[in-house]
């Protein structure tokens, strides 16, 4: 092979490689334009803000410390025990959730004068903040969206006025499956939330983790998906 032929052969090989690289790049652009690019977890929007969290627990803290008449308006027991009439009107146990913000924050003077219900076991005020965390199916692995929400929650309870406050992290399930299975799953999920919050700098001594399985449904239909939840409650000082 002459020198000119060898040069031509090498140039042809370079041209072929260049064309293959360009074809691959064009193919990737086409795929990206058709299917879109996956968004990282940090780019997802939180369902609530750190300010929402701070506001909710500050209001509870104020109500728990403010006396009504001669004594604080407290009732140690379940919601049904402390307010049976309301329980009957509401059709069963009702948890305060992010989907029902009026119940969380209270409206007017009514909420401020109603007695606070305190769980006799955990000393937690029964006015929950729904953490709105989701998990992979039948597991305690936090989803990317759940982590975004929990980052906001961690920021919210780091507010200077809440630094001495402690919280219960409650795990709940729906009614599908055995009581034993759901109890274990609720405990694992609540623990997963606690560990993630600790990893974000929340003191472990500020968090108490419990699981209730399917024993405390949010709505009357025990199999309703809304019963699968993790909530946080302020522990009475």
PDB file of C-alpha atoms in Angstrom, residues 22-237:
ATOM      1  CA  UNK A  22     -22.640  12.061  15.580  1.00  0.00           C
ATOM      2  CA  UNK A  23     -25.373   9.492  14.937  1.00  0.00           C
ATOM      3  CA  UNK A  24     -25.294   8.375  18.562  1.00  0.00           C
ATOM      4  CA  UNK A  25     -25.518  11.977  19.783  1.00  0.00           C
ATOM      5  CA  UNK A  26     -28.498  12.695  17.533  1.00  0.00           C
ATOM      6  CA  UNK A  27     -30.218   9.523  18.731  1.00  0.00           C
ATOM      7  CA  UNK A  28     -29.816  10.587  22.373  1.00  0.00           C
ATOM      8  CA  UNK A  29     -31.269  14.003  21.625  1.00  0.00           C
ATOM      9  CA  UNK A  30     -34.267  12.451  19.926  1.00  0.00           C
ATOM     10  CA  UNK A  31     -34.880  10.054  22.818  1.00  0.00           C
ATOM     11  CA  UNK A  32     -34.574  12.901  25.303  1.00  0.00           C
ATOM     12  CA  UNK A  33     -37.044  15.065  23.414  1.00  0.00           C
ATOM     13  CA  UNK A  34     -39.584  12.245  23.175  1.00  0.00           C
ATOM     14  CA  UNK A  35     -39.409  10.833  26.679  1.00  0.00           C
ATOM     15  CA  UNK A  36     -38.114  13.795  28.664  1.00  0.00           C
ATOM     16  CA  UNK A  37     -35.391  13.829  31.277  1.00  0.00           C
ATOM     17  CA  UNK A  38     -35.985  12.397  34.741  1.00  0.00           C
ATOM     18  CA  UNK A  39     -36.092  15.080  37.413  1.00  0.00           C
ATOM     19  CA  UNK A  40     -33.842  14.611  40.457  1.00  0.00           C
ATOM     20  CA  UNK A  41     -35.513  14.263  43.843  1.00  0.00           C
ATOM     21  CA  UNK A  42     -34.355  17.724  44.914  1.00  0.00           C
ATOM     22  CA  UNK A  43     -36.243  19.289  41.990  1.00  0.00           C
ATOM     23  CA  UNK A  44     -39.613  17.989  43.225  1.00  0.00           C
ATOM     24  CA  UNK A  45     -41.903  20.364  45.054  1.00  0.00           C
ATOM     25  CA  UNK A  46     -42.704  19.729  48.703  1.00  0.00           C
ATOM     26  CA  UNK A  47     -46.371  19.287  49.615  1.00  0.00           C
ATOM     27  CA  UNK A  48     -45.987  21.671  52.531  1.00  0.00           C
ATOM     28  CA  UNK A  49     -43.394  24.183  53.665  1.00  0.00           C
ATOM     29  CA  UNK A  50     -41.217  24.456  56.739  1.00  0.00           C
ATOM     30  CA  UNK A  51     -43.308  27.488  57.727  1.00  0.00           C
ATOM     31  CA  UNK A  52     -46.470  25.348  57.693  1.00  0.00           C
ATOM     32  CA  UNK A  53     -44.819  22.911  60.089  1.00  0.00           C
ATOM     33  CA  UNK A  54     -43.546  25.637  62.404  1.00  0.00           C
ATOM     34  CA  UNK A  55     -46.891  27.433  62.475  1.00  0.00           C
ATOM     35  CA  UNK A  56     -48.823  24.260  63.313  1.00  0.00           C
ATOM     36  CA  UNK A  57     -46.670  23.272  66.277  1.00  0.00           C
ATOM     37  CA  UNK A  58     -46.263  26.814  67.600  1.00  0.00           C
ATOM     38  CA  UNK A  59     -50.038  27.129  67.797  1.00  0.00           C
ATOM     39  CA  UNK A  60     -50.287  23.846  69.680  1.00  0.00           C
ATOM     40  CA  UNK A  61     -47.502  24.828  72.032  1.00  0.00           C
ATOM     41  CA  UNK A  62     -49.208  28.132  72.793  1.00  0.00           C
ATOM     42  CA  UNK A  63     -52.542  26.429  73.447  1.00  0.00           C
ATOM     43  CA  UNK A  64     -50.946  23.802  75.698  1.00  0.00           C
ATOM     44  CA  UNK A  65     -49.284  26.453  77.872  1.00  0.00           C
ATOM     45  CA  UNK A  66     -52.146  28.950  77.984  1.00  0.00           C
ATOM     46  CA  UNK A  67     -54.535  28.399  80.896  1.00  0.00           C
ATOM     47  CA  UNK A  68     -58.278  28.434  80.253  1.00  0.00           C
ATOM     48  CA  UNK A  69     -59.957  29.656  83.437  1.00  0.00           C
ATOM     49  CA  UNK A  70     -58.256  28.169  86.484  1.00  0.00           C
ATOM     50  CA  UNK A  71     -56.750  25.147  84.733  1.00  0.00           C
ATOM     51  CA  UNK A  72     -55.538  24.266  81.288  1.00  0.00           C
ATOM     52  CA  UNK A  73     -58.242  22.722  79.105  1.00  0.00           C
ATOM     53  CA  UNK A  74     -56.807  19.223  78.849  1.00  0.00           C
ATOM     54  CA  UNK A  75     -58.361  15.800  78.509  1.00  0.00           C
ATOM     55  CA  UNK A  76     -56.184  12.732  79.010  1.00  0.00           C
ATOM     56  CA  UNK A  77     -57.615   9.973  76.832  1.00  0.00           C
ATOM     57  CA  UNK A  78     -58.608   9.181  73.264  1.00  0.00           C
ATOM     58  CA  UNK A  79     -60.430  11.630  71.036  1.00  0.00           C
ATOM     59  CA  UNK A  80     -63.620   9.573  71.340  1.00  0.00           C
ATOM     60  CA  UNK A  81     -63.376   9.492  75.130  1.00  0.00           C
ATOM     61  CA  UNK A  82     -62.720  13.220  75.439  1.00  0.00           C
ATOM     62  CA  UNK A  83     -65.351  14.355  72.949  1.00  0.00           C
ATOM     63  CA  UNK A  84     -67.864  11.558  72.298  1.00  0.00           C
ATOM     64  CA  UNK A  85     -70.441  13.872  70.728  1.00  0.00           C
ATOM     65  CA  UNK A  86     -68.000  15.099  68.095  1.00  0.00           C
ATOM     66  CA  UNK A  87     -66.888  11.550  67.383  1.00  0.00           C
ATOM     67  CA  UNK A  88     -70.469  10.499  66.712  1.00  0.00           C
ATOM     68  CA  UNK A  89     -71.084  13.478  64.443  1.00  0.00           C
ATOM     69  CA  UNK A  90     -67.909  12.856  62.478  1.00  0.00           C
ATOM     70  CA  UNK A  91     -68.681   9.185  61.921  1.00  0.00           C
ATOM     71  CA  UNK A  92     -65.716   7.753  63.774  1.00  0.00           C
ATOM     72  CA  UNK A  93     -62.174   8.687  64.663  1.00  0.00           C
ATOM     73  CA  UNK A  94     -60.919  11.673  62.732  1.00  0.00           C
ATOM     74  CA  UNK A  95     -57.262  12.591  62.368  1.00  0.00           C
ATOM     75  CA  UNK A  96     -56.244  16.153  61.611  1.00  0.00           C
ATOM     76  CA  UNK A  97     -54.420  16.138  58.285  1.00  0.00           C
ATOM     77  CA  UNK A  98     -52.862  18.432  55.740  1.00  0.00           C
ATOM     78  CA  UNK A  99     -55.924  17.809  53.547  1.00  0.00           C
ATOM     79  CA  UNK A 100     -58.026  19.451  56.288  1.00  0.00           C
ATOM     80  CA  UNK A 101     -56.032  22.566  57.151  1.00  0.00           C
ATOM     81  CA  UNK A 102     -58.916  24.298  58.933  1.00  0.00           C
ATOM     82  CA  UNK A 103     -58.996  21.506  61.482  1.00  0.00           C
ATOM     83  CA  UNK A 104     -55.219  21.717  61.947  1.00  0.00           C
ATOM     84  CA  UNK A 105     -54.991  25.411  62.531  1.00  0.00           C
ATOM     85  CA  UNK A 106     -58.378  25.838  64.126  1.00  0.00           C
ATOM     86  CA  UNK A 107     -60.857  28.541  63.210  1.00  0.00           C
ATOM     87  CA  UNK A 108     -61.598  31.607  65.272  1.00  0.00           C
ATOM     88  CA  UNK A 109     -61.856  31.248  69.041  1.00  0.00           C
ATOM     89  CA  UNK A 110     -63.500  27.822  68.917  1.00  0.00           C
ATOM     90  CA  UNK A 111     -60.286  25.838  68.556  1.00  0.00           C
ATOM     91  CA  UNK A 112     -58.566  27.869  71.262  1.00  0.00           C
ATOM     92  CA  UNK A 113     -61.291  27.037  73.817  1.00  0.00           C
ATOM     93  CA  UNK A 114     -61.704  23.347  72.979  1.00  0.00           C
ATOM     94  CA  UNK A 115     -59.857  20.973  75.314  1.00  0.00           C
ATOM     95  CA  UNK A 116     -56.644  19.475  74.048  1.00  0.00           C
ATOM     96  CA  UNK A 117     -56.813  15.699  73.832  1.00  0.00           C
ATOM     97  CA  UNK A 118     -53.671  14.028  75.182  1.00  0.00           C
ATOM     98  CA  UNK A 119     -52.764  10.395  74.572  1.00  0.00           C
ATOM     99  CA  UNK A 120     -52.272   8.792  78.001  1.00  0.00           C
ATOM    100  CA  UNK A 121     -49.520   6.497  76.670  1.00  0.00           C
ATOM    101  CA  UNK A 122     -47.320   8.924  74.740  1.00  0.00           C
ATOM    102  CA  UNK A 123     -48.469  12.264  76.222  1.00  0.00           C
ATOM    103  CA  UNK A 124     -48.867  13.461  72.634  1.00  0.00           C
ATOM    104  CA  UNK A 125     -51.458  16.109  71.797  1.00  0.00           C
ATOM    105  CA  UNK A 126     -53.991  14.588  69.409  1.00  0.00           C
ATOM    106  CA  UNK A 127     -53.657  17.235  66.726  1.00  0.00           C
ATOM    107  CA  UNK A 128     -51.478  15.534  64.162  1.00  0.00           C
ATOM    108  CA  UNK A 129     -49.409  16.887  61.323  1.00  0.00           C
ATOM    109  CA  UNK A 130     -49.624  14.448  58.426  1.00  0.00           C
ATOM    110  CA  UNK A 131     -46.095  14.077  57.087  1.00  0.00           C
ATOM    111  CA  UNK A 132     -47.482  12.928  53.711  1.00  0.00           C
ATOM    112  CA  UNK A 133     -44.702  10.436  53.133  1.00  0.00           C
ATOM    113  CA  UNK A 134     -45.046   7.623  50.631  1.00  0.00           C
ATOM    114  CA  UNK A 135     -43.225   4.308  50.512  1.00  0.00           C
ATOM    115  CA  UNK A 136     -42.429   1.677  47.975  1.00  0.00           C
ATOM    116  CA  UNK A 137     -45.107  -1.022  47.900  1.00  0.00           C
ATOM    117  CA  UNK A 138     -45.188  -3.198  51.045  1.00  0.00           C
ATOM    118  CA  UNK A 139     -41.879  -1.784  52.232  1.00  0.00           C
ATOM    119  CA  UNK A 140     -40.438   0.877  54.528  1.00  0.00           C
ATOM    120  CA  UNK A 141     -38.271   2.414  51.796  1.00  0.00           C
ATOM    121  CA  UNK A 142     -38.967   6.156  51.537  1.00  0.00           C
ATOM    122  CA  UNK A 143     -39.862   7.521  48.119  1.00  0.00           C
ATOM    123  CA  UNK A 144     -38.069  10.527  46.635  1.00  0.00           C
ATOM    124  CA  UNK A 145     -41.172  12.679  47.187  1.00  0.00           C
ATOM    125  CA  UNK A 146     -41.312  11.614  50.842  1.00  0.00           C
ATOM    126  CA  UNK A 147     -37.742  12.765  51.382  1.00  0.00           C
ATOM    127  CA  UNK A 148     -38.545  16.188  49.931  1.00  0.00           C
ATOM    128  CA  UNK A 149     -41.418  16.612  52.426  1.00  0.00           C
ATOM    129  CA  UNK A 150     -39.354  15.391  55.357  1.00  0.00           C
ATOM    130  CA  UNK A 151     -36.627  17.921  54.603  1.00  0.00           C
ATOM    131  CA  UNK A 152     -39.233  20.670  55.021  1.00  0.00           C
ATOM    132  CA  UNK A 153     -40.495  19.066  58.228  1.00  0.00           C
ATOM    133  CA  UNK A 154     -36.980  18.938  59.665  1.00  0.00           C
ATOM    134  CA  UNK A 155     -36.462  22.618  58.876  1.00  0.00           C
ATOM    135  CA  UNK A 156     -39.788  23.493  60.482  1.00  0.00           C
ATOM    136  CA  UNK A 157     -39.107  21.861  63.849  1.00  0.00           C
ATOM    137  CA  UNK A 158     -35.645  23.421  64.016  1.00  0.00           C
ATOM    138  CA  UNK A 159     -37.281  26.805  64.602  1.00  0.00           C
ATOM    139  CA  UNK A 160     -35.780  28.483  67.722  1.00  0.00           C
ATOM    140  CA  UNK A 161     -39.153  28.447  69.498  1.00  0.00           C
ATOM    141  CA  UNK A 162     -39.444  24.688  69.018  1.00  0.00           C
ATOM    142  CA  UNK A 163     -35.920  23.591  69.886  1.00  0.00           C
ATOM    143  CA  UNK A 164     -37.050  22.165  73.233  1.00  0.00           C
ATOM    144  CA  UNK A 165     -40.147  20.483  71.792  1.00  0.00           C
ATOM    145  CA  UNK A 166     -40.358  16.713  71.381  1.00  0.00           C
ATOM    146  CA  UNK A 167     -42.504  14.765  68.950  1.00  0.00           C
ATOM    147  CA  UNK A 168     -44.093  11.389  68.395  1.00  0.00           C
ATOM    148  CA  UNK A 169     -43.704   9.867  64.936  1.00  0.00           C
ATOM    149  CA  UNK A 170     -46.698   7.559  64.412  1.00  0.00           C
ATOM    150  CA  UNK A 171     -46.962   4.880  61.737  1.00  0.00           C
ATOM    151  CA  UNK A 172     -50.404   3.728  60.541  1.00  0.00           C
ATOM    152  CA  UNK A 173     -51.602   1.263  57.895  1.00  0.00           C
ATOM    153  CA  UNK A 174     -54.868   0.384  56.204  1.00  0.00           C
ATOM    154  CA  UNK A 175     -56.819  -2.775  57.045  1.00  0.00           C
ATOM    155  CA  UNK A 176     -55.465  -4.991  54.273  1.00  0.00           C
ATOM    156  CA  UNK A 177     -53.442  -7.882  55.675  1.00  0.00           C
ATOM    157  CA  UNK A 178     -53.069  -9.409  59.112  1.00  0.00           C
ATOM    158  CA  UNK A 179     -52.814  -7.392  62.301  1.00  0.00           C
ATOM    159  CA  UNK A 180     -49.305  -8.731  62.949  1.00  0.00           C
ATOM    160  CA  UNK A 181     -48.055  -7.802  59.472  1.00  0.00           C
ATOM    161  CA  UNK A 182     -49.519  -4.300  59.614  1.00  0.00           C
ATOM    162  CA  UNK A 183     -48.191  -3.669  63.104  1.00  0.00           C
ATOM    163  CA  UNK A 184     -44.663  -4.509  62.010  1.00  0.00           C
ATOM    164  CA  UNK A 185     -44.982  -2.481  58.800  1.00  0.00           C
ATOM    165  CA  UNK A 186     -46.241   0.589  60.666  1.00  0.00           C
ATOM    166  CA  UNK A 187     -43.334   0.374  63.114  1.00  0.00           C
ATOM    167  CA  UNK A 188     -40.784  -0.029  60.318  1.00  0.00           C
ATOM    168  CA  UNK A 189     -42.160   2.948  58.390  1.00  0.00           C
ATOM    169  CA  UNK A 190     -42.261   5.209  61.427  1.00  0.00           C
ATOM    170  CA  UNK A 191     -38.691   4.172  62.231  1.00  0.00           C
ATOM    171  CA  UNK A 192     -37.592   4.907  58.653  1.00  0.00           C
ATOM    172  CA  UNK A 193     -38.985   8.430  58.984  1.00  0.00           C
ATOM    173  CA  UNK A 194     -37.263   8.917  62.338  1.00  0.00           C
ATOM    174  CA  UNK A 195     -33.907   7.747  61.011  1.00  0.00           C
ATOM    175  CA  UNK A 196     -34.161  10.050  58.004  1.00  0.00           C
ATOM    176  CA  UNK A 197     -34.960  13.043  60.246  1.00  0.00           C
ATOM    177  CA  UNK A 198     -32.029  12.197  62.520  1.00  0.00           C
ATOM    178  CA  UNK A 199     -29.825  12.101  59.427  1.00  0.00           C
ATOM    179  CA  UNK A 200     -30.997  15.646  58.679  1.00  0.00           C
ATOM    180  CA  UNK A 201     -29.792  16.863  62.068  1.00  0.00           C
ATOM    181  CA  UNK A 202     -32.899  16.452  64.235  1.00  0.00           C
ATOM    182  CA  UNK A 203     -31.885  15.240  67.684  1.00  0.00           C
ATOM    183  CA  UNK A 204     -32.835  11.632  68.289  1.00  0.00           C
ATOM    184  CA  UNK A 205     -33.905  12.566  71.814  1.00  0.00           C
ATOM    185  CA  UNK A 206     -36.600  14.811  70.300  1.00  0.00           C
ATOM    186  CA  UNK A 207     -38.336  11.943  68.497  1.00  0.00           C
ATOM    187  CA  UNK A 208     -40.354   9.045  69.840  1.00  0.00           C
ATOM    188  CA  UNK A 209     -41.377   6.365  67.342  1.00  0.00           C
ATOM    189  CA  UNK A 210     -44.525   4.240  67.611  1.00  0.00           C
ATOM    190  CA  UNK A 211     -46.528   2.044  65.254  1.00  0.00           C
ATOM    191  CA  UNK A 212     -50.267   1.445  65.509  1.00  0.00           C
ATOM    192  CA  UNK A 213     -50.799  -0.864  62.548  1.00  0.00           C
ATOM    193  CA  UNK A 214     -54.428  -0.739  61.445  1.00  0.00           C
ATOM    194  CA  UNK A 215     -55.830  -0.024  64.931  1.00  0.00           C
ATOM    195  CA  UNK A 216     -56.295   3.748  64.440  1.00  0.00           C
ATOM    196  CA  UNK A 217     -57.849   4.346  61.017  1.00  0.00           C
ATOM    197  CA  UNK A 218     -58.225   7.903  59.806  1.00  0.00           C
ATOM    198  CA  UNK A 219     -61.533   7.175  58.047  1.00  0.00           C
ATOM    199  CA  UNK A 220     -64.277   4.634  58.743  1.00  0.00           C
ATOM    200  CA  UNK A 221     -63.420   2.421  55.755  1.00  0.00           C
ATOM    201  CA  UNK A 222     -60.377   0.614  57.167  1.00  0.00           C
ATOM    202  CA  UNK A 223     -59.203  -0.406  53.694  1.00  0.00           C
ATOM    203  CA  UNK A 224     -59.158   3.160  52.406  1.00  0.00           C
ATOM    204  CA  UNK A 225     -55.619   4.126  51.218  1.00  0.00           C
ATOM    205  CA  UNK A 226     -55.764   7.349  53.257  1.00  0.00           C
ATOM    206  CA  UNK A 227     -55.345   5.216  56.374  1.00  0.00           C
ATOM    207  CA  UNK A 228     -51.769   4.481  55.254  1.00  0.00           C
ATOM    208  CA  UNK A 229     -49.916   7.421  56.764  1.00  0.00           C
ATOM    209  CA  UNK A 230     -47.182   8.655  59.083  1.00  0.00           C
ATOM    210  CA  UNK A 231     -48.066  11.515  61.411  1.00  0.00           C
ATOM    211  CA  UNK A 232     -46.217  13.650  63.927  1.00  0.00           C
ATOM    212  CA  UNK A 233     -47.659  14.929  67.181  1.00  0.00           C
ATOM    213  CA  UNK A 234     -46.322  17.376  69.743  1.00  0.00           C
ATOM    214  CA  UNK A 235     -45.613  15.856  73.177  1.00  0.00           C
ATOM    215  CA  UNK A 236     -47.172  17.875  75.981  1.00  0.00           C
ATOM    216  CA  UNK A 237     -44.572  19.735  78.011  1.00  0.00           C
TER     217      UNK A 237
END
